[in-house]
């Protein structure tokens, strides 16, 4: 899916995309949670939705911002969300999900729920004030939240060596009195076991846990980025070859006789066919109805919004040559 949608952006068919290359082992965290656990993502956590049952159609509809997009075209591509799957909608501003996850965990605690929140963020987001506010709130209020830092070495173009002088992000958790663990972020089993243990501790002991997963971002930060401008291409190629989480898992599974080349080829062929089918259908669909410019902020439209909506309708009728709404779904 990453390859197809990345290429689609380069062809001008969607506006933006972010890949998961190099960080695929993070899916181990999805397997360690239960459906009632609430997830706050940053933007490179599509694996969580895949594991929980988000369909390929739902992914591509969101990236095309079409009439079936759950966000009704109001978000950038890859800003997924699903109430059904307890996955809070991704927000572009960096780090805002951290105090939100602490607050949601406190609500779960007050309700007596047997669940926790899990909050993903990169090491770059840990430079935001929201990181410190969120961790301190969770620590002092003893919130059942698992903070999960994906330390992939780069905050867009800024390497971690220029972000901090301390011992990564893990040391900050200790400073806030939060039990912390650092793991190999390219080992799916390490990710799974650490997250499983963290979840159990967070719920049973009603307190926050911090996980720092050390990994490496193989791809560009996003389709708006060219990482060859700030890091050596050879560095990327070496990491992709010698410490690739996909290769490590595949070799392990082959040694256990759980997987083979024939199954690999068959699966890749089928999943590519499925993604292209969904892609083609999503691209042909219309954009969300114009009325959704005004809905969902208030339970009932306020007088000024009603006035604006009527004014827009009047302009569309008066100047149809300037307001072509054929591409939009009917109200």
PDB file of N, CA and C in Angstrom, residues 294 301-315:
ATOM      1  N   UNK A 294     -19.898  22.954   6.466  1.00  0.00           N
ATOM      2  CA  UNK A 294     -20.542  23.614   7.600  1.00  0.00           C
ATOM      3  C   UNK A 294     -20.953  22.667   8.729  1.00  0.00           C
ATOM      4  N   UNK A 301     -26.502  24.046  13.303  1.00  0.00           N
ATOM      5  CA  UNK A 301     -25.791  25.163  12.693  1.00  0.00           C
ATOM      6  C   UNK A 301     -26.162  26.471  13.374  1.00  0.00           C
ATOM      7  N   UNK A 302     -25.162  27.277  13.652  1.00  0.00           N
ATOM      8  CA  UNK A 302     -25.391  28.588  14.261  1.00  0.00           C
ATOM      9  C   UNK A 302     -25.921  29.554  13.184  1.00  0.00           C
ATOM     10  N   UNK A 303     -26.581  30.637  13.597  1.00  0.00           N
ATOM     11  CA  UNK A 303     -27.148  31.580  12.609  1.00  0.00           C
ATOM     12  C   UNK A 303     -26.141  32.088  11.594  1.00  0.00           C
ATOM     13  N   UNK A 304     -24.912  32.381  12.031  1.00  0.00           N
ATOM     14  CA  UNK A 304     -23.921  32.899  11.083  1.00  0.00           C
ATOM     15  C   UNK A 304     -23.505  31.835  10.068  1.00  0.00           C
ATOM     16  N   UNK A 305     -23.464  30.557  10.496  1.00  0.00           N
ATOM     17  CA  UNK A 305     -23.132  29.485   9.553  1.00  0.00           C
ATOM     18  C   UNK A 305     -24.274  29.257   8.569  1.00  0.00           C
ATOM     19  N   UNK A 306     -25.496  29.349   9.037  1.00  0.00           N
ATOM     20  CA  UNK A 306     -26.660  29.230   8.149  1.00  0.00           C
ATOM     21  C   UNK A 306     -26.615  30.325   7.089  1.00  0.00           C
ATOM     22  N   UNK A 307     -26.276  31.528   7.516  1.00  0.00           N
ATOM     23  CA  UNK A 307     -26.181  32.656   6.588  1.00  0.00           C
ATOM     24  C   UNK A 307     -25.078  32.421   5.551  1.00  0.00           C
ATOM     25  N   UNK A 308     -23.928  31.918   6.020  1.00  0.00           N
ATOM     26  CA  UNK A 308     -22.820  31.653   5.099  1.00  0.00           C
ATOM     27  C   UNK A 308     -23.180  30.559   4.104  1.00  0.00           C
ATOM     28  N   UNK A 309     -23.866  29.527   4.576  1.00  0.00           N
ATOM     29  CA  UNK A 309     -24.265  28.430   3.703  1.00  0.00           C
ATOM     30  C   UNK A 309     -25.221  28.925   2.615  1.00  0.00           C
ATOM     31  N   UNK A 310     -26.187  29.755   3.000  1.00  0.00           N
ATOM     32  CA  UNK A 310     -27.136  30.301   2.023  1.00  0.00           C
ATOM     33  C   UNK A 310     -26.429  31.199   1.018  1.00  0.00           C
ATOM     34  N   UNK A 311     -25.452  31.957   1.509  1.00  0.00           N
ATOM     35  CA  UNK A 311     -24.699  32.840   0.619  1.00  0.00           C
ATOM     36  C   UNK A 311     -23.902  32.039  -0.403  1.00  0.00           C
ATOM     37  N   UNK A 312     -23.292  30.944   0.047  1.00  0.00           N
ATOM     38  CA  UNK A 312     -22.537  30.081  -0.867  1.00  0.00           C
ATOM     39  C   UNK A 312     -23.456  29.460  -1.911  1.00  0.00           C
ATOM     40  N   UNK A 313     -24.612  28.966  -1.473  1.00  0.00           N
ATOM     41  CA  UNK A 313     -25.585  28.374  -2.401  1.00  0.00           C
ATOM     42  C   UNK A 313     -26.019  29.384  -3.456  1.00  0.00           C
ATOM     43  N   UNK A 314     -26.207  30.622  -3.025  1.00  0.00           N
ATOM     44  CA  UNK A 314     -26.622  31.683  -3.947  1.00  0.00           C
ATOM     45  C   UNK A 314     -25.531  31.962  -4.983  1.00  0.00           C
ATOM     46  N   UNK A 315     -24.274  32.007  -4.531  1.00  0.00           N
ATOM     47  CA  UNK A 315     -23.150  32.263  -5.440  1.00  0.00           C
ATOM     48  C   UNK A 315     -22.968  31.124  -6.449  1.00  0.00           C
TER      49      UNK A 315
END
